[in-house]
Short mmCIF file of C-alpha atoms and ligand atoms in Angstrom, two decimals:
data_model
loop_
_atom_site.label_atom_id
_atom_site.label_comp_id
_atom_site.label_asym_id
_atom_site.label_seq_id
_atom_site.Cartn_x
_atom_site.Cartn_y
_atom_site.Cartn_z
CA UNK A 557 -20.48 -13.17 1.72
CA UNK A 558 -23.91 -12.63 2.48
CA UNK A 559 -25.53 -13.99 5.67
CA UNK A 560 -25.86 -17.68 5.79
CA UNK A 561 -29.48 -18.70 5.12
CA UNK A 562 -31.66 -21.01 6.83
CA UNK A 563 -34.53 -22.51 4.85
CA UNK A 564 -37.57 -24.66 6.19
CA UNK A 565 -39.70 -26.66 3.62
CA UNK A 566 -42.72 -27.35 4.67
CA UNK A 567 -43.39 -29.69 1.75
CA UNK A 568 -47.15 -31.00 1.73
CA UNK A 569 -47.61 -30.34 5.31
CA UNK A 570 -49.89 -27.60 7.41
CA UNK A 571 -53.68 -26.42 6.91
CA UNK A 572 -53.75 -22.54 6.42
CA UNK A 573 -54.15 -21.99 10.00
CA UNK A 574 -51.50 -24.29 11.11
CA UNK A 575 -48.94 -22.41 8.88
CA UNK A 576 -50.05 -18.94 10.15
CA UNK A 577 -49.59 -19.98 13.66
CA UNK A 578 -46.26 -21.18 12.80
CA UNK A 579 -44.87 -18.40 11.22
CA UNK A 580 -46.41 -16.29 13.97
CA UNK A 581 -44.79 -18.24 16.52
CA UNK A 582 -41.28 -17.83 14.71
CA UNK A 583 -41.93 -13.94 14.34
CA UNK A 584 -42.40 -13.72 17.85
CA UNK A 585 -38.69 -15.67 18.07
CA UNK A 586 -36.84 -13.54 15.69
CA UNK A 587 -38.88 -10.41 15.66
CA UNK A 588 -35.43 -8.26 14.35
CA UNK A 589 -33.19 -9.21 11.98
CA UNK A 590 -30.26 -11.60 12.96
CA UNK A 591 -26.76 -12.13 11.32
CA UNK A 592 -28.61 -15.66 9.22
CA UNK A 593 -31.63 -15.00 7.04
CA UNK A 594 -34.52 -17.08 7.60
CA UNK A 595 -36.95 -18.40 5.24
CA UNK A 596 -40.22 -20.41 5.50
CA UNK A 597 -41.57 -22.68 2.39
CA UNK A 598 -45.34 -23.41 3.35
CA UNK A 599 -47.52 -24.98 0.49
CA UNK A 600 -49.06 -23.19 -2.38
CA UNK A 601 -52.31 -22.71 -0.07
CA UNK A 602 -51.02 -20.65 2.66
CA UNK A 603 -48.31 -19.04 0.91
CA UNK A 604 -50.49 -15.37 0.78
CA UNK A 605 -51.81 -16.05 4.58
CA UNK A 606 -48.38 -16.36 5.79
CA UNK A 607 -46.69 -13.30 3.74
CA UNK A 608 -49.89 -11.31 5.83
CA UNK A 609 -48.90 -13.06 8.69
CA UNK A 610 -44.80 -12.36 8.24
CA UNK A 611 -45.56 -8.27 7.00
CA UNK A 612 -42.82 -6.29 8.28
CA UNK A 613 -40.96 -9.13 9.73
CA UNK A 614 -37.44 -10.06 8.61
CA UNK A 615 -38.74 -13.47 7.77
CA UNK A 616 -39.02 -14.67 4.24
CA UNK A 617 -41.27 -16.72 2.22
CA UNK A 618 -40.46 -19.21 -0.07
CA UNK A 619 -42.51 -21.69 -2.31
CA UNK A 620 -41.58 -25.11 -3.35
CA UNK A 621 -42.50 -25.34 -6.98
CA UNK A 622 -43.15 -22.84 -9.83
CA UNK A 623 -44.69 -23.29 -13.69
CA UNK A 624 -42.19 -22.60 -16.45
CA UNK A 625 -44.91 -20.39 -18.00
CA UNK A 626 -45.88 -16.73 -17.23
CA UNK A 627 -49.57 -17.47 -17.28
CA UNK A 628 -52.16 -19.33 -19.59
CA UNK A 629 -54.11 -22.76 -20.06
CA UNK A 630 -52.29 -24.20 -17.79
CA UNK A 631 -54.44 -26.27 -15.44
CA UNK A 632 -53.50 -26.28 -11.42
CA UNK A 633 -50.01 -24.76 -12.68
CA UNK A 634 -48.75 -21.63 -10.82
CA UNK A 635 -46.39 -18.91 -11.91
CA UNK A 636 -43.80 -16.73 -10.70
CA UNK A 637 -45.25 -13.84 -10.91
CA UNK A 638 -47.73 -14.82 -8.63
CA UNK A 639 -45.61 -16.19 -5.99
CA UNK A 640 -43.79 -12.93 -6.43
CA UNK A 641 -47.78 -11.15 -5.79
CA UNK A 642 -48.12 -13.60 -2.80
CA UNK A 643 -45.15 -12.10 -1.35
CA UNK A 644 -42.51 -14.67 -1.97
CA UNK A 645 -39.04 -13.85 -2.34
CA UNK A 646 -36.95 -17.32 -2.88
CA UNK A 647 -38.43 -20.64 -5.08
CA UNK A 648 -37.16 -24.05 -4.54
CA UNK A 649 -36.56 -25.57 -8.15
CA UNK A 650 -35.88 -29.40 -8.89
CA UNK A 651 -35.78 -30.45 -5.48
CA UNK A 652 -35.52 -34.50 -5.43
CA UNK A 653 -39.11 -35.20 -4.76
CA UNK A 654 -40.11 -32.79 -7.73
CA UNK A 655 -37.47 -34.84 -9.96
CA UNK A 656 -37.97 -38.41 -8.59
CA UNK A 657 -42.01 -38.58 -7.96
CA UNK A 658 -42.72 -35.58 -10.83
CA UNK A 659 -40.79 -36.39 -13.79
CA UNK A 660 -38.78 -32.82 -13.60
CA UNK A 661 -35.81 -32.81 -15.37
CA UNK A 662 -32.82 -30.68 -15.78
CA UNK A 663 -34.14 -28.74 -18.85
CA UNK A 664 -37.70 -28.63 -17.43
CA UNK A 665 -35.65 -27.25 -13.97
CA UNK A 666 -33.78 -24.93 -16.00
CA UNK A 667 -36.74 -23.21 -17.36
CA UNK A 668 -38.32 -22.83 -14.18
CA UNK A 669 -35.41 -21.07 -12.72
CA UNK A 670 -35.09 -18.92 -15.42
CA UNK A 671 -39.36 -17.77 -14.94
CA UNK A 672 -37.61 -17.29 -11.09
CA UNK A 673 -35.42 -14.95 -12.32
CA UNK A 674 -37.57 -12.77 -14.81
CA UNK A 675 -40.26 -12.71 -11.83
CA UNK A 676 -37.70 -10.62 -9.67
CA UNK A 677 -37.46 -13.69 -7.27
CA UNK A 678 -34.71 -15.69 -6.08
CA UNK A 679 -34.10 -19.61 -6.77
CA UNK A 680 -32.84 -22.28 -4.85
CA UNK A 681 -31.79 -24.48 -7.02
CA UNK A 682 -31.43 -28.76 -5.56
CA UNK A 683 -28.67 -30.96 -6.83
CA UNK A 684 -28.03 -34.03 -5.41
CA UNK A 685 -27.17 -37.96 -5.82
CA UNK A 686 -28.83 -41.06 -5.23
CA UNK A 687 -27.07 -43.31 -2.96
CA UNK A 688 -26.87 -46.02 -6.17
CA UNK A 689 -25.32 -43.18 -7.90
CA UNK A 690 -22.63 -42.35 -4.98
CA UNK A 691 -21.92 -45.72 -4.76
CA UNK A 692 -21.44 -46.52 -8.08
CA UNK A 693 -18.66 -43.53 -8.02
CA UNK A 694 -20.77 -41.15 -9.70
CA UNK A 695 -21.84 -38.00 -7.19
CA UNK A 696 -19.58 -35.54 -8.70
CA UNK A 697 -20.85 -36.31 -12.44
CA UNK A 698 -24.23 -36.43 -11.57
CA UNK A 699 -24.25 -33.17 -9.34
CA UNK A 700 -21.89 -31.17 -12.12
CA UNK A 701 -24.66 -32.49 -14.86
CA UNK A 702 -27.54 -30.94 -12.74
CA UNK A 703 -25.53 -27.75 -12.13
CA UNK A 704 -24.63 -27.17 -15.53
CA UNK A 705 -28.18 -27.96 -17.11
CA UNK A 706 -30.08 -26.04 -14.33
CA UNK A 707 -28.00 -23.32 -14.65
CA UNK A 708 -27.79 -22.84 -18.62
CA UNK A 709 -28.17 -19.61 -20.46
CA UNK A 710 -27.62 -17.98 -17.31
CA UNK A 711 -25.53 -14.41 -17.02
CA UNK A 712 -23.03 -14.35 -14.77
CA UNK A 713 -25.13 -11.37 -13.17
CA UNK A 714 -27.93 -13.88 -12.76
CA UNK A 715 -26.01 -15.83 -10.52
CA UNK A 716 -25.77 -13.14 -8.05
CA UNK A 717 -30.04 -14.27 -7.05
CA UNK A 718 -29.55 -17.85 -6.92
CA UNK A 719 -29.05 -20.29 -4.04
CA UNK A 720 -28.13 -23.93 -5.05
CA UNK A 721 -28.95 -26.36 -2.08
CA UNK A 722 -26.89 -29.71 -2.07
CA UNK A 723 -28.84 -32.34 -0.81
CA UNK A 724 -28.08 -35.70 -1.46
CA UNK A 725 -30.89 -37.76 -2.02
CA UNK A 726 -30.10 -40.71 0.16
CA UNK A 727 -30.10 -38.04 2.81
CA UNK A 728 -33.88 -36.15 2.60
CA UNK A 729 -36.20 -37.69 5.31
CA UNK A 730 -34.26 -40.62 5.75
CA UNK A 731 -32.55 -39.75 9.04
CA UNK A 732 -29.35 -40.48 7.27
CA UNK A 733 -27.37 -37.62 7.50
CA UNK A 734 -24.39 -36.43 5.09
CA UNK A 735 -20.76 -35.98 7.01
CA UNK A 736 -19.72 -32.08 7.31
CA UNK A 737 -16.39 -33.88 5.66
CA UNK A 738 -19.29 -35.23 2.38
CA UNK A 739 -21.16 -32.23 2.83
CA UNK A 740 -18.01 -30.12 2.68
CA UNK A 741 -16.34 -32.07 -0.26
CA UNK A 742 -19.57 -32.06 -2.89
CA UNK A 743 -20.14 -28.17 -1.47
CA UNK A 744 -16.58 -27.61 -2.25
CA UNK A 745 -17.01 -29.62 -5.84
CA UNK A 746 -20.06 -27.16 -6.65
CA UNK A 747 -18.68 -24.30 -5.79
CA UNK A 748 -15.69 -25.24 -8.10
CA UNK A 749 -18.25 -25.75 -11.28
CA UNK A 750 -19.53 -22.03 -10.64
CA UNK A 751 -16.47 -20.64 -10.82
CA UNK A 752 -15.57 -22.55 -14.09
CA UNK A 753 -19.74 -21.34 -15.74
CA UNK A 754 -19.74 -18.01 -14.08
CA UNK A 755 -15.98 -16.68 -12.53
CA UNK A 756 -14.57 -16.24 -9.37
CA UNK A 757 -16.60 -13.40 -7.60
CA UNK A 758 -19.88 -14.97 -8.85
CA UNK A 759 -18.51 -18.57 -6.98
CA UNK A 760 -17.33 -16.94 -3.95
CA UNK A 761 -20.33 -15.14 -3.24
CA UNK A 762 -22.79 -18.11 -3.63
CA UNK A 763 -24.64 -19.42 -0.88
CA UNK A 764 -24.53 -22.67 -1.19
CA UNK A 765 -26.93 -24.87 1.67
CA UNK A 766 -26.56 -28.56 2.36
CA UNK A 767 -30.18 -30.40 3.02
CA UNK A 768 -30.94 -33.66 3.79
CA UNK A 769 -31.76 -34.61 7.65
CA UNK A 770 -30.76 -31.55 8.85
CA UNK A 771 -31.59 -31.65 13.09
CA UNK A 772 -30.80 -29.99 16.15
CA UNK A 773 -28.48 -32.59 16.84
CA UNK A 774 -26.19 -32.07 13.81
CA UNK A 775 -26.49 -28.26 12.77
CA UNK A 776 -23.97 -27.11 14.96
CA UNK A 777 -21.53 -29.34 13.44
CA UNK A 778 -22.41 -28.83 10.06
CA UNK A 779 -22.25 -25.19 10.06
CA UNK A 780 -18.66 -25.63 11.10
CA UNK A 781 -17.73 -25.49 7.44
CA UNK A 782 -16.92 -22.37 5.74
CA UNK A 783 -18.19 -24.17 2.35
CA UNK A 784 -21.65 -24.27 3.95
CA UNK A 785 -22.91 -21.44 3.91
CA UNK A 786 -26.69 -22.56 5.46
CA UNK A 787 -29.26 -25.57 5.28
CA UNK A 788 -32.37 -26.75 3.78
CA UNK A 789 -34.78 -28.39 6.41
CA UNK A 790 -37.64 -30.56 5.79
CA UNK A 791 -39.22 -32.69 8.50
CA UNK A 792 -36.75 -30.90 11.46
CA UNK A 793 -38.82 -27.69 10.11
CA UNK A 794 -42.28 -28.38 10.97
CA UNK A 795 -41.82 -27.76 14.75
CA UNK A 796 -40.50 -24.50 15.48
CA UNK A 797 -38.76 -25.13 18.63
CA UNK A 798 -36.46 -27.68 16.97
CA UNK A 799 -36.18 -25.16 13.47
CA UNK A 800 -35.55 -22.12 15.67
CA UNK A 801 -32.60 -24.58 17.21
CA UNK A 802 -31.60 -24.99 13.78
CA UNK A 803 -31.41 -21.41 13.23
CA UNK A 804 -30.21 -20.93 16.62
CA UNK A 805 -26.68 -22.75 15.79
CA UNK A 806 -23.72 -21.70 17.20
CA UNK A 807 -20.41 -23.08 15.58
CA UNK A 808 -18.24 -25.37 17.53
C1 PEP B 16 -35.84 -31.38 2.11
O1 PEP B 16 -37.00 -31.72 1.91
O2 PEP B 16 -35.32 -30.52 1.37
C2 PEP B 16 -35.11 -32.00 3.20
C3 PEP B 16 -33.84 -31.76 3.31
O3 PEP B 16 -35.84 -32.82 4.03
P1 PEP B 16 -35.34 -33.45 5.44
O4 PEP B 16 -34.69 -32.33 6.22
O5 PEP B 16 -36.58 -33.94 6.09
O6 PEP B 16 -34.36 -34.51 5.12
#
């Protein structure tokens, strides 16, 4: 397995020079490379600062969105290939906010991740419930439909690059925190569903990273599980003493 990964999202957050000095201030943290990979999503705006900011650092960069189109008349749309010239090596695809507040939908998601791939960069792909939809029995449906539309047409080879994140959406910025047991169990469910699409090698070699509330408080727990295999921080990421905690965690 390769090493767990540990992935802030900076989501709408940080003027240029507030995201340089971050990643600065996590270089000077975790100036050599560790047994956990660490990635940094900043906003479109100081994605190329940062990658200047991060050169020869193990650090990655990530972006939070991506256009389904190489290039064109495609007003305030950006595309892979430039992330991939801004220096980014991962893309978050379909997280909840994108789905809920941006109309993205599975086949929309799909092609996105797919314009990842051909760019040479990596996706991390979101799946997740709402709490109506856990309540009402229906987590495992929902997260198998988003796995197997974001992840159509797909060769098994392709599955090597991608990430999937599990966050359930009653968890992201709410405070509300899955159990490792919940976390473990839907991890567990997804990891199942990649072995049916893609084989057994593919499945066991997927990183798959729970999101939603992540903290200092509950990493160390969390991390406990073998099926996690690394998290996806929002708010707990925009203060580098409490994400280099995060990164930091030590199990049990
Ligand atoms: C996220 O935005 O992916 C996320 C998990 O946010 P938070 O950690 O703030 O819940």
């Amino acid at each position: 397995m390769t090493k767990p990964l540990i992935a802030g999202n900076w989501k709408m957050h940080m003027t240029v020079g507030e995201a340089v000095a971050c990643a600065r201030h996590l270089r000077e943290l975790f100036p050599e490379p560790i047994d956990r990979e660490i990635v940094i999503a900043p906003p479109f705006t100081a994605l190329w600062p940062v990658s200047q900011a991060l050169t020869d650092s193990p650090i990655g960069l990530g972006a939070q969105n991506v256009s389904d189109e190489p290039k064109g008349a495609f007003t305030g749309e950006v595309s892979a290939g430039m992330l991939a010239d801004a220096g980014c090596r991962y893309v978050i695809v379909g997280h909840s906010e994108r789905r809920r507040l941006f109309g993205e939908e599975d086949a929309w998601i799909n092609r996105k991740l797919i314009a990842v791939l051909k760019a040479g960069l990596a996706p991390i792909l979101c799946v997740g419930e709402t709490l109506a939809q856990r309540e009402a029995g229906d987590a495992f449906p929902v997260i198998e439909g988003q796995i197997n539309a974001g992840l159509k047409n797909l060769e098994a080879g392709d599955i090597a690059r991608c990430v999937v994140a599990y966050e359930p959406v009653w968890a992201i910025g709410t405070g509300r925190t899955a159990t490792p047991a919940q976390a473990e169990e839907a991890h567990a469910f997804i990891r199942s569903r990649i072995r049916g699409l893609f084989g057994e090698t593919q499945s066991a070699d997927l990183r798959i990273l729970y999101g939603g509330s992540v903290t200092p408080d509950n990493i160390d727990r969390l991390m406990e599980s073998i099926e996690i295999n690394g998290v996806l921080v929002g708010g707990a990421s925009l203060n580098i003493e409490s994400f280099s905690r995060i990164i930091r965690y030590s199990k049990g």
